[in-house]
Coordinates of C-alpha atoms in Angstrom, one line a residue:
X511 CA 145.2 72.0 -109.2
X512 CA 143.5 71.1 -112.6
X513 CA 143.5 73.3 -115.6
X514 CA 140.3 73.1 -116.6
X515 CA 136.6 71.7 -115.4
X516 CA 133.8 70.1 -117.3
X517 CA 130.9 71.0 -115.4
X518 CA 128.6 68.3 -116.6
X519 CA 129.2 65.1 -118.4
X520 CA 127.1 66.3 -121.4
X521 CA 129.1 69.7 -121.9
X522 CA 130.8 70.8 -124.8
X523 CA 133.0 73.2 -123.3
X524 CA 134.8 73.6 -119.8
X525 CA 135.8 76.3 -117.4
X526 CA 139.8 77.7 -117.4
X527 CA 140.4 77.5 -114.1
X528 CA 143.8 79.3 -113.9
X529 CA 144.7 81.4 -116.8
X530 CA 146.3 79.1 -119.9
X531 CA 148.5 80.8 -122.8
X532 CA 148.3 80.3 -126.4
X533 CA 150.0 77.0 -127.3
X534 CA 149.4 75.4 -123.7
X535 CA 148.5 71.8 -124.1
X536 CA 146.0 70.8 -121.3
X537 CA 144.5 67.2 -120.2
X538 CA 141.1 66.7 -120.0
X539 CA 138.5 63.5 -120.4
X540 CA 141.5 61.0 -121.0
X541 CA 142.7 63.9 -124.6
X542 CA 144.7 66.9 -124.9
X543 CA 143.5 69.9 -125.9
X544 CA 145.9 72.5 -127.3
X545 CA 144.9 76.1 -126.1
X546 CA 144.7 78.5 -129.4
X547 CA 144.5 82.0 -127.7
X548 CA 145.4 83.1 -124.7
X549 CA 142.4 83.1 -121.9
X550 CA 141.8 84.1 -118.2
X551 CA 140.5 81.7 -115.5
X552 CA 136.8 81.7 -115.4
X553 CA 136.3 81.9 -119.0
X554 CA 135.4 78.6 -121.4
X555 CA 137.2 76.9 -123.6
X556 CA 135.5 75.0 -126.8
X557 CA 135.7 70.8 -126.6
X558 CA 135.1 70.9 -130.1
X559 CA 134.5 72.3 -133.2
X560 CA 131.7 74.6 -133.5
X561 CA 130.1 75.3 -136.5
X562 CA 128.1 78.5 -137.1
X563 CA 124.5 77.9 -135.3
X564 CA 125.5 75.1 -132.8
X565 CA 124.1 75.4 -129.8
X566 CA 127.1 75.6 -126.9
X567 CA 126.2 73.4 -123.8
X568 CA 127.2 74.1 -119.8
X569 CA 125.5 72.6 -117.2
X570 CA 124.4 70.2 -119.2
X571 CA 121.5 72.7 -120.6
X572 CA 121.4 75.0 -123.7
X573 CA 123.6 78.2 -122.9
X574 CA 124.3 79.8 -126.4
X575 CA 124.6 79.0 -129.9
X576 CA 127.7 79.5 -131.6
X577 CA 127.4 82.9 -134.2
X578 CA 130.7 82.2 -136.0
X579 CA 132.7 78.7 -136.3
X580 CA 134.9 78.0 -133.0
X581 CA 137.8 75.6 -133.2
X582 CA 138.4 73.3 -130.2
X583 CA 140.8 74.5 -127.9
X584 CA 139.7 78.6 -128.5
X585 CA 138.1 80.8 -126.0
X586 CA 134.2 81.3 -126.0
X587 CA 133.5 85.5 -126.4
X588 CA 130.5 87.6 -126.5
X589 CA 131.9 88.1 -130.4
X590 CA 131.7 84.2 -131.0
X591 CA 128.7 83.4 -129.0
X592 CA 125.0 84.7 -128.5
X593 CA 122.8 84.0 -125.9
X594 CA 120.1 81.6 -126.4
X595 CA 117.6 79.4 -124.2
X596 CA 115.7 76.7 -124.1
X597 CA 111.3 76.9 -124.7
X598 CA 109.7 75.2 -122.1
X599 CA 105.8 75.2 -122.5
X600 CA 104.5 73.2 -119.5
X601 CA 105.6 70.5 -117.0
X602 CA 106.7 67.2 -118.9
X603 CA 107.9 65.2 -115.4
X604 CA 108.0 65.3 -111.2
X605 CA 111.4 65.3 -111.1
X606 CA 112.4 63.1 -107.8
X607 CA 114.7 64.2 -105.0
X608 CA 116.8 62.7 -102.7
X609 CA 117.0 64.6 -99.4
X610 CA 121.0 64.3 -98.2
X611 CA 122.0 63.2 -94.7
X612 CA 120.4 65.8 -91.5
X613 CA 121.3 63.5 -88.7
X614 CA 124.2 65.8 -87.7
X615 CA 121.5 68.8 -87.9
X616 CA 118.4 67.3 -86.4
X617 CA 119.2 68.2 -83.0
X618 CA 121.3 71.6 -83.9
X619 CA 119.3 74.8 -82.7
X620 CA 120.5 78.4 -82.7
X621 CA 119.2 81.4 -80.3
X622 CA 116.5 83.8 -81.9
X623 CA 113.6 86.3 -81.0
X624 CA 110.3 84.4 -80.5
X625 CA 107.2 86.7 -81.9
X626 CA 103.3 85.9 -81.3
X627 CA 102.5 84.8 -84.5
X628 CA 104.8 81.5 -84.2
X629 CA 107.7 83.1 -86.4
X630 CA 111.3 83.2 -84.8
X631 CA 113.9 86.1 -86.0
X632 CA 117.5 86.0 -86.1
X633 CA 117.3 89.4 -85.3
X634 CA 115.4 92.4 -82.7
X635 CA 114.9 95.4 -84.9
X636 CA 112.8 98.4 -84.3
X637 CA 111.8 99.9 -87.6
X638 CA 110.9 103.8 -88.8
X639 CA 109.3 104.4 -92.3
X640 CA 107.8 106.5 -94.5
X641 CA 104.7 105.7 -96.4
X642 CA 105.5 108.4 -98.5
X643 CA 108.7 110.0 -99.8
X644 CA 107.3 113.3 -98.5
X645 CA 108.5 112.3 -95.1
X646 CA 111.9 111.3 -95.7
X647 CA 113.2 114.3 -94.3
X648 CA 111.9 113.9 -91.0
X649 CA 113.1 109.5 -91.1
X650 CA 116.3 111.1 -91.3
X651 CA 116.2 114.1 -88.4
X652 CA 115.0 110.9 -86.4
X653 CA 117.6 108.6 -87.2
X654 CA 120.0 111.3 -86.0
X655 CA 118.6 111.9 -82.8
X656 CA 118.3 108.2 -82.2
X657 CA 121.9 106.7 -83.6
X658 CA 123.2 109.2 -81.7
X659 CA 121.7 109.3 -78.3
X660 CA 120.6 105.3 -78.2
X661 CA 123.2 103.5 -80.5
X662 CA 126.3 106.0 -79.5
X663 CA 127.6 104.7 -83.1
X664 CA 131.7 105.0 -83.1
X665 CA 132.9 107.8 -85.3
X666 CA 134.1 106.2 -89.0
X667 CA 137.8 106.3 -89.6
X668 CA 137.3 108.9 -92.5
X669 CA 135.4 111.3 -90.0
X670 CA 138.5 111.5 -88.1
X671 CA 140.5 112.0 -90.8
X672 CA 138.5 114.4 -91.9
X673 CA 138.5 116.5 -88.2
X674 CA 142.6 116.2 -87.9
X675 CA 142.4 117.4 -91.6
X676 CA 140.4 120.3 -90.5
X677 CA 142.9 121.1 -87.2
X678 CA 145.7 120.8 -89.2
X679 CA 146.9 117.6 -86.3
X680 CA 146.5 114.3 -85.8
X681 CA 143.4 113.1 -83.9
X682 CA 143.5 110.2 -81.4
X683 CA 141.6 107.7 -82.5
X684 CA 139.2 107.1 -79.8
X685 CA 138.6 110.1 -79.2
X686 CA 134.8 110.4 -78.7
X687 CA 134.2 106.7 -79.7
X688 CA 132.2 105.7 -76.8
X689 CA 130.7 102.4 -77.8
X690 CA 128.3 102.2 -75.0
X691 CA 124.4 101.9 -76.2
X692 CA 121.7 102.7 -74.0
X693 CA 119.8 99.2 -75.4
X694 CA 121.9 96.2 -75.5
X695 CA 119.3 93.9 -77.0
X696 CA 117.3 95.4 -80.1
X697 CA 118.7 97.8 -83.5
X698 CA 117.2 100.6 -84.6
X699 CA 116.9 100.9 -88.3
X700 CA 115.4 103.7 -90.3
X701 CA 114.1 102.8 -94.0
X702 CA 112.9 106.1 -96.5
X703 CA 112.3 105.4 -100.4
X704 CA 111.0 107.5 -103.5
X705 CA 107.6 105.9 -103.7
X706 CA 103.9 106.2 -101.9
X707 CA 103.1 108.9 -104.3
X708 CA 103.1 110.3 -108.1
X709 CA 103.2 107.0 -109.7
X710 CA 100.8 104.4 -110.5
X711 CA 98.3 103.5 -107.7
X712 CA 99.3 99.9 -108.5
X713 CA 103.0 101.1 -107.4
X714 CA 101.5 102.1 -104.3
X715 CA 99.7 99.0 -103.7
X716 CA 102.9 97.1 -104.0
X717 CA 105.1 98.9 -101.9
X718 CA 102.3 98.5 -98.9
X719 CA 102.3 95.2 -98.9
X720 CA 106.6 94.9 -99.2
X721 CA 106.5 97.7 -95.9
X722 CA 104.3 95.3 -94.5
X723 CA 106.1 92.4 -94.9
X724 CA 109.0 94.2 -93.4
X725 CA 107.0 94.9 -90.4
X726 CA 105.8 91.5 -90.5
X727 CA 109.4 89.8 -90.9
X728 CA 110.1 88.4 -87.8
X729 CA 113.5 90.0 -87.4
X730 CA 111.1 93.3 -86.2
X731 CA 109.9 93.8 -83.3
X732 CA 107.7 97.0 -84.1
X733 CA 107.8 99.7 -86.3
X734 CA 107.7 104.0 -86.2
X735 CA 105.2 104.6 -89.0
X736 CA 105.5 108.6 -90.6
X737 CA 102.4 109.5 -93.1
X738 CA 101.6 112.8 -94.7
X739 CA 98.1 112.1 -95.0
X740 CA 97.3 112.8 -98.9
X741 CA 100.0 110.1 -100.5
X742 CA 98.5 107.7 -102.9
X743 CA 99.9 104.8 -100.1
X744 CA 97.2 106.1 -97.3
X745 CA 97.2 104.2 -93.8
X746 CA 94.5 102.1 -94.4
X747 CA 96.2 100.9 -97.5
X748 CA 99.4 99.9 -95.7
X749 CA 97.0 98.4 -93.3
X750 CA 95.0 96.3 -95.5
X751 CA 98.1 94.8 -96.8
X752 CA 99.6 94.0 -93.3
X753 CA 95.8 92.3 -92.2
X754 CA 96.2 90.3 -95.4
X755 CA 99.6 88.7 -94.6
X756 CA 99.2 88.1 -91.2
X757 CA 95.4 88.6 -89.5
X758 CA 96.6 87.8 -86.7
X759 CA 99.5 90.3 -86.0
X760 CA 100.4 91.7 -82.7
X761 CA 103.3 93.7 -82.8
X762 CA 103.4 97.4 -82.0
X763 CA 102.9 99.6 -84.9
X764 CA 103.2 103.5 -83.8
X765 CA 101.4 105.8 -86.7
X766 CA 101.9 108.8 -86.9
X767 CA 100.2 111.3 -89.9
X768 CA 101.7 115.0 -90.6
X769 CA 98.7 116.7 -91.7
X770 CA 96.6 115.9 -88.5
X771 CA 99.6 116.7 -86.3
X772 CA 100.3 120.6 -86.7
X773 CA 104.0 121.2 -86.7
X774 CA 106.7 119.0 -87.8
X775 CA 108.1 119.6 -84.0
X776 CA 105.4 119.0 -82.4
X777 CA 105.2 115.8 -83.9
X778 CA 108.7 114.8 -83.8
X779 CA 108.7 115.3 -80.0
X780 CA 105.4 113.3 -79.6
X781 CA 107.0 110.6 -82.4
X782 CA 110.3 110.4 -80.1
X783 CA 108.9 110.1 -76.7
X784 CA 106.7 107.2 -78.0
X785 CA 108.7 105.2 -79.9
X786 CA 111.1 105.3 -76.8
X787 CA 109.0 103.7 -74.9
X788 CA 108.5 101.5 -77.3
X789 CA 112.0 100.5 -77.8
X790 CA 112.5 100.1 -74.1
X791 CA 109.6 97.3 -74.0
X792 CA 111.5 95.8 -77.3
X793 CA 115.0 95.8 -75.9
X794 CA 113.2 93.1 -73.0
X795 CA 113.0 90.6 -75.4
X796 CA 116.1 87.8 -75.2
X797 CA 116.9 85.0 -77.3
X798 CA 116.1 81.4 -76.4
X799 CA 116.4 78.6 -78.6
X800 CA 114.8 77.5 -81.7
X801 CA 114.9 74.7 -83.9
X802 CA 116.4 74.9 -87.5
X803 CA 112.9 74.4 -89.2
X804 CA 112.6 78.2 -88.3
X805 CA 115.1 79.5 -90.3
X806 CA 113.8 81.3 -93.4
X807 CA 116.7 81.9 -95.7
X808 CA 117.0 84.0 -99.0
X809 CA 119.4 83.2 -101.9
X810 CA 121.2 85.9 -103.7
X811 CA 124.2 86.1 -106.2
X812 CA 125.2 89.7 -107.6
X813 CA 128.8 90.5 -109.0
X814 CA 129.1 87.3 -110.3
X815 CA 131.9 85.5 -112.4
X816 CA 132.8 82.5 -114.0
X817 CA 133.3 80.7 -110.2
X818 CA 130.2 81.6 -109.1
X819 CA 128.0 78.5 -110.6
X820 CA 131.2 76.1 -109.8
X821 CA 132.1 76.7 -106.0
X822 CA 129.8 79.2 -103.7
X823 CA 126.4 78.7 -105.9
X824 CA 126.5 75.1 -105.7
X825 CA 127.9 75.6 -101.7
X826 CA 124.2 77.3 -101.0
X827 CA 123.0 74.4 -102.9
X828 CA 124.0 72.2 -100.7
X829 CA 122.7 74.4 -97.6
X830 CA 118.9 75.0 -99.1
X831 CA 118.8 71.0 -99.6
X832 CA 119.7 70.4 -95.8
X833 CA 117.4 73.2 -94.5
X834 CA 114.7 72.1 -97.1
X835 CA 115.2 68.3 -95.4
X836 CA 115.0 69.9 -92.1
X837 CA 112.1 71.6 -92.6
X838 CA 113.3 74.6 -93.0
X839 CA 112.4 77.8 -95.8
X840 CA 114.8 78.9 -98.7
X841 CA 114.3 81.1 -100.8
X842 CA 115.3 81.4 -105.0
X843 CA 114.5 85.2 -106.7
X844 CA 115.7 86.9 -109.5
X845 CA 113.6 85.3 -112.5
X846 CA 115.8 87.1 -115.3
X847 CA 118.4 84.7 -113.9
X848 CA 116.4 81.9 -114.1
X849 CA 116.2 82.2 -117.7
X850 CA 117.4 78.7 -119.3
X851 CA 116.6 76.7 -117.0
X852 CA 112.8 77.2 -116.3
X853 CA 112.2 73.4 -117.7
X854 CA 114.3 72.2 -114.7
X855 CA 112.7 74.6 -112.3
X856 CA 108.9 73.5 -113.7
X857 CA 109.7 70.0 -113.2
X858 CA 110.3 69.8 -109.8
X859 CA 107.5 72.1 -108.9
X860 CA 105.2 69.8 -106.9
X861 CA 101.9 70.0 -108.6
X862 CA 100.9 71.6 -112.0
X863 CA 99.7 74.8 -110.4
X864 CA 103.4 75.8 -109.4
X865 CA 104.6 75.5 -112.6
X866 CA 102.1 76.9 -114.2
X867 CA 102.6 80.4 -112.2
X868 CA 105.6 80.1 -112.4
X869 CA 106.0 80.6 -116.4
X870 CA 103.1 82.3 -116.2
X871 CA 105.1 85.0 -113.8
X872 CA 108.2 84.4 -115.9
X873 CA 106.8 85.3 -119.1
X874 CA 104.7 88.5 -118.3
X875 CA 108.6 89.7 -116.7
X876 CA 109.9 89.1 -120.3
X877 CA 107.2 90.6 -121.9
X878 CA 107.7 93.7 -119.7
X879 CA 111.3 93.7 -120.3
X880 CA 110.6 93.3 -124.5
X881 CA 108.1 96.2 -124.5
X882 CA 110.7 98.6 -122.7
X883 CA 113.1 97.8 -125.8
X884 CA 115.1 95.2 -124.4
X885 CA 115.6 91.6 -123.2
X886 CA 116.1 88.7 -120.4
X887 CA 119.6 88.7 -122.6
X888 CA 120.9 92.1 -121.6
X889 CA 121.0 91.1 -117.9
X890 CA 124.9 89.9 -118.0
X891 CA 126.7 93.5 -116.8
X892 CA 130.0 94.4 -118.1
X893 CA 131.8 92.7 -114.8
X894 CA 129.7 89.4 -115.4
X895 CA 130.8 89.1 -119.0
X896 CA 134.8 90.2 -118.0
X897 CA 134.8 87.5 -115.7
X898 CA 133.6 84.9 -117.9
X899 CA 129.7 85.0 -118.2
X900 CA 128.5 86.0 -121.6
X901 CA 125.2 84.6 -122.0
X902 CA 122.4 84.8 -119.8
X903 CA 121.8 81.3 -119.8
X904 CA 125.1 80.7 -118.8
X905 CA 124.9 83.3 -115.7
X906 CA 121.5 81.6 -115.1
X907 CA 122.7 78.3 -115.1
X908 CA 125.2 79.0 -112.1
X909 CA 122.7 81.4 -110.6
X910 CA 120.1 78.3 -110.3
X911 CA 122.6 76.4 -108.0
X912 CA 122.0 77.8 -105.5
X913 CA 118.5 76.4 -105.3
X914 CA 120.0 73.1 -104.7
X915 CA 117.8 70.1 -106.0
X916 CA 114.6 69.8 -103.5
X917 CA 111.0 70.1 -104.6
X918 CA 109.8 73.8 -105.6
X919 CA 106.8 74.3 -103.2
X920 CA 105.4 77.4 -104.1
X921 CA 105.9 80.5 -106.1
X922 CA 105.7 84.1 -104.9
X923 CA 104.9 86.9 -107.0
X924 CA 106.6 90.2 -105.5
X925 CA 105.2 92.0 -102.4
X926 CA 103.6 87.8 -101.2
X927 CA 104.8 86.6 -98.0
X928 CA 106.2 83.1 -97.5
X929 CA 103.9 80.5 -96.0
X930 CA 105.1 77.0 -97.0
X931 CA 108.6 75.2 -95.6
X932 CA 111.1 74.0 -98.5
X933 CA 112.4 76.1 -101.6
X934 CA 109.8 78.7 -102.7
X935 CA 110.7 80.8 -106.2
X936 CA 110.3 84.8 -105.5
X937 CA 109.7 87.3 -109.0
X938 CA 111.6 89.7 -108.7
X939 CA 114.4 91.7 -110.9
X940 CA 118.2 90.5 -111.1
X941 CA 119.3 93.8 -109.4
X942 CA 120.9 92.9 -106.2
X943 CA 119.0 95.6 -103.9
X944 CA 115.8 95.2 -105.3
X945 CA 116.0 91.2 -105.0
X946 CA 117.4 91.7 -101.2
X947 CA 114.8 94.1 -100.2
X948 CA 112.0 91.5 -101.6
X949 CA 112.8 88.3 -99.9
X950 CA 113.0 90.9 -96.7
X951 CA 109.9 92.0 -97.2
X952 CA 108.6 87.7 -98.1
X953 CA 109.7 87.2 -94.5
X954 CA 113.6 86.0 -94.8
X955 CA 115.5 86.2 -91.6
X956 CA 118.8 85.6 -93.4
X957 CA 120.1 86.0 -96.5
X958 CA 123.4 84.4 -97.8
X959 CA 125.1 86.5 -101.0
X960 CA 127.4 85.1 -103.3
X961 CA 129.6 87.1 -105.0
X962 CA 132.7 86.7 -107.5
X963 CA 133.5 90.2 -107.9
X964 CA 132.6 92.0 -104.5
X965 CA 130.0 93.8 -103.3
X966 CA 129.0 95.5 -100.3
X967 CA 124.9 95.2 -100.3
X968 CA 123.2 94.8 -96.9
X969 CA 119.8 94.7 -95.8
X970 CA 118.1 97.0 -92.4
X971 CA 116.4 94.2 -90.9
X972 CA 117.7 90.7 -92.2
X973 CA 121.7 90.1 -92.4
X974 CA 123.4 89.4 -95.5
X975 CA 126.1 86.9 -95.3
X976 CA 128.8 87.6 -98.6
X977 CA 130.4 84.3 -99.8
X978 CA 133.3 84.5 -102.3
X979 CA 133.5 82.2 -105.4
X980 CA 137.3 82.6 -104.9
X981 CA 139.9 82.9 -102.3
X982 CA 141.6 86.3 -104.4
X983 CA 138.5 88.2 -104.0
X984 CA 138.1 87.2 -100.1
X985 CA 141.9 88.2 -99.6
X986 CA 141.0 91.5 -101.8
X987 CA 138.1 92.4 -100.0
X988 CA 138.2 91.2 -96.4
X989 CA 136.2 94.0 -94.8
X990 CA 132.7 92.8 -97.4
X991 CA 133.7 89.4 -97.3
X992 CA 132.3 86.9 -94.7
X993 CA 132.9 83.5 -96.1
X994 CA 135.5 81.8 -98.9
X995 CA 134.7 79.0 -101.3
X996 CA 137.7 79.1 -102.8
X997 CA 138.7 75.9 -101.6
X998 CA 136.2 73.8 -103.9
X999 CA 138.1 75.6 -107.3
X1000 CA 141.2 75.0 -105.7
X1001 CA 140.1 70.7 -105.0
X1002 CA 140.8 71.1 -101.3
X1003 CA 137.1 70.7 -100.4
X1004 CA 133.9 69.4 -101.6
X1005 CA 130.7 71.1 -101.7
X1006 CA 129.2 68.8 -99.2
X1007 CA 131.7 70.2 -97.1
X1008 CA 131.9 73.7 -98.1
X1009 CA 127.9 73.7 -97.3
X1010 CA 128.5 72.0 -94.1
X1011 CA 130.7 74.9 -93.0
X1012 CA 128.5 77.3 -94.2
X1013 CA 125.6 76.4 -92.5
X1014 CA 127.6 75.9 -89.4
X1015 CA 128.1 79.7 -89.6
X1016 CA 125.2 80.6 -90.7
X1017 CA 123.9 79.2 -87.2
X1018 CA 126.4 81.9 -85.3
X1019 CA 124.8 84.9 -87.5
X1020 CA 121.7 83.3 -86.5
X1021 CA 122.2 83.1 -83.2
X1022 CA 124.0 86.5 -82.7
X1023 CA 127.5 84.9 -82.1
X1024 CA 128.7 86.8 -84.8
X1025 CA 128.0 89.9 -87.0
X1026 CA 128.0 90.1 -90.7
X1027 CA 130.5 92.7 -92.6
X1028 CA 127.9 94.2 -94.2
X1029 CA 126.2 94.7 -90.7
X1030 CA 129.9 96.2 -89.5
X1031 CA 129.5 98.6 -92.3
X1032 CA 125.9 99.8 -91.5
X1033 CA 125.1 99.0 -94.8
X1034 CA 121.7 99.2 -95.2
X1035 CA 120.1 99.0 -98.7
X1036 CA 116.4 99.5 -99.4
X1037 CA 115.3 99.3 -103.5
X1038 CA 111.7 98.8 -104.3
X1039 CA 110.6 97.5 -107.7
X1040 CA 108.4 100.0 -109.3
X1041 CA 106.6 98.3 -112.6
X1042 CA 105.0 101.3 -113.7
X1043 CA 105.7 104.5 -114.5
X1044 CA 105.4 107.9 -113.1
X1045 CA 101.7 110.1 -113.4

């Protein structure tokens, strides 16, 4: 295994990738480099000497400029470097793209739900949901009655430790684990939030149309709908924004509104006998085949490190170019992390109008961000810049690889639905949940997470597939983990490979062949992005 990597030809520094000491004499390029201070894998070292004010190159794009003078061989720090970007002002070129090799894929197809509308999920969900926060309470007395009467959920390890803890003996551990469900073939999934009301009516507004784009998502098969009937987010709101995505929708949507219904029992007991039936006419629906054009997938990175850009990034790369060839949908969000490389991202936008938007959409976010007293710069977190990523450039540089190289078709603003096959650009923030729960609600039926330093997000309706950067973290974190790209740091595979395998599994999540950990967990993670502020 090498020492170090240069990412791209034009690069003045390179990636540790083992942990060097002080002294160390390395061999890179045809030259040695003698190491001057100790520094961990993931981090950079300098190919040269840096003067005060040079700018510090990965990727082959502007990622920092050097704040004091660096000596080649020394370790890049947030002490020694600040972040800084490169202006782009419009589209200078069409960049060109060639599509890799699909023949092995052509024919491929996996097994998914078949809606009306055309749109085929990887999943058969049946959805409850506020409008309002005001009915939270009574999401959650339903999601007890149901998990436990229709899902028969196995009792968690920690409950049982818990009961022997409170008998004073040990339990046996499948004791009252039955895990018969009444309904083999559909989920039930139960969403609540803090919004509908109380904010901005604008707030409102957008969290309509992200609810109806869950309902819309064609992972669902219908939805349990719970209004109060005075929210700022009224029913004709919500429907509105579900007309507007999708006139010709035809799933069952059950509404129910507190204030026209007298009791909270008596409308619990008219909610639950309902949505039964409901669920029983779901659970009817089976899988049948479906070609690969019909996958919709979202791209997501969160607990990054200094791997990420260099093995599992790049590995989704590889996977949206194929499903871009194939006619398939991917899909790139979080526009803080796009920051650096927007001149890339605008030239391979197919027409002026895309790129336009798109920095249109990118510089109202940074305006938003400067007004609030802070900056696109202050998105690295502590764990990011630990683990080697100490500009946002530099995070967004990596973070952009997983948009592989195909044309950018459209661009979304938060709360739009996807309409156009190929690699569509989302807005929305660099936190993890809040990015998740967008491309759920743009109509994603699987979304594949990178991660360096392990986390557990998950989604109700679309599952997340976590892919490690490197092999320590998938043998640290097994039970969050579902894929390794380890090998590619380690030389043992390429990325053509590594996305080849990848999509490969990607076809059993798809098909229902296999589960994802976060899916195991019941993870379910809902964050909506509120842009204004409270009234």
């Amino acid at each position: 295994m090498q020492n170090l990597i240069k990412v791209h030809t034009a690069d003045n520094v390179a990636v540790a990738l083992q942990n060097l000491k002080a002294n160390d004499t390395v061999f890179l390029d045809g030259k040695d480099i003698s190491i001057i201070s100790g520094v961990r894998a993931k981090h950079k070292i300098a190919l040269k000497d840096f003067a005060r004010g040079e700018s510090i190159i990965m990727y082959g794009i502007l990622v920092g400029k050097a704040c004091h003078p660096i000596d080649k061989g020394d370790v890049l720090t947030t002490e020694n470097v600040k972040h800084e970007s490169a202006k782009v002002h419009k589209k200078t070129e069409t960049t060109s793209w060639t599509a890799p090799d699909i023949a092995q894929w052509q024919n491929r197809t996996f097994m998914g739900y078949h809606r009306g509308d055309g749109q085929i999920g990887t999943q058969n969900v049946w959805l409850f949901f506020p409008l309002v926060f005001c009915e939270n309470r009574n999401i959650e007395i339903l999601k007890e009655v149901f998990e436990k009467e229709l899902l028969n959920e196995r009792i968690s390890d920690h409950r049982l430790l818990l009961r022997s803890l409170v008998r004073g003996t040990e339990v046996d551990k499948n004791e009252d684990r039955s895990p018969d469900r009444v309904f083999k073939n559909i989920d039930i999934k139960f969403i609540t939030h803090q919004g509908g009301c109380g904010g901005i009516r604008q707030d409102s507004e957008s969290l309509a149309k992200l609810l109806a784009g869950y309902v819309n998502n064609p992972n669902v098969a219908g939805c349990t709908v719970l209004s109060l009937g005075c929210q700022n987010l009224e029913v004709k709101i919500f429907e509105e924004a579900l007309n507007k995505i999708n006139p010709n929708f035809k799933k069952p949507v059950l509404m129910y509104e507190q204030q026209e219904m007298g009791t909270i029992d008596e409308m619990l007991k008219v909610i639950i006998k309902e949505s039964f039936e409901a669920i029983k006419r779901a659970n009817k629906i089976e899988r049948r085949p479906a070609p690969l054009s019909a996958l919709k997938v979202g791209l997501e990175c969160g607990g990054s490190d200094g791997f990420s850009g260099i093995s599992a990034n790049p590995t989704l790369g590889h996977v949206s170019d194929m499903l871009a060839a194939l006619q398939g949908t991917v899909l790139l969000s979080e526009f803080p992390e796009l920051c650096g490389v927007e001149q890339e991202l605008v030239n391979r936008c197919i027409s002026d109008k895309e790129a336009n938007r798109f920095l249109q959409l990118m510089e109202a976010f940074e305006r938003s961000v400067v007004a609030s007293g802070s900056g696109f710069d202050m998105n690295p977190s502590p764990g990011n810049i630990k683990d080697g990523l100490i500009t946002d450039a530099m995070k967004s540089a990596g973070a952009a690889k997983k948009g592989g190289t195909s044309p950018v078709v459209d661009v979304l603003d938060y709360g739009e639905y996807i309409t156009k096959s190929g690699l569509n650009l989302l807005c929305t923030p660099g936190n993890d949940v809040e990015s998740t729960t967008a491309m759920a609600g743009s109509g994603v039926n699987i979304i594949l997470f990178t991660t360096g330093l392990g986390t557990p997000t998950g989604n109700p309706i679309v599952p997340v597939i976590k892919i490690s950067s490197n092999s320590e973290l998938a043998q640290k974190m097994p039970d969050i983990i579902d894929f390794d790209t380890g090998a590619v740091i380690r030389g043992e595979k390429s990325i053509q490979q590594m996305g080849e395998e990848l999509l490969d599994y990607v076809l059993d999540v798809a098909s229902g062949v296999t589960g994802t950990k976060a899916m195991y967990l019941n993870q379910n993670d809902f964050i909506p992005w509120r842009r204004g502020g409270s009234l």
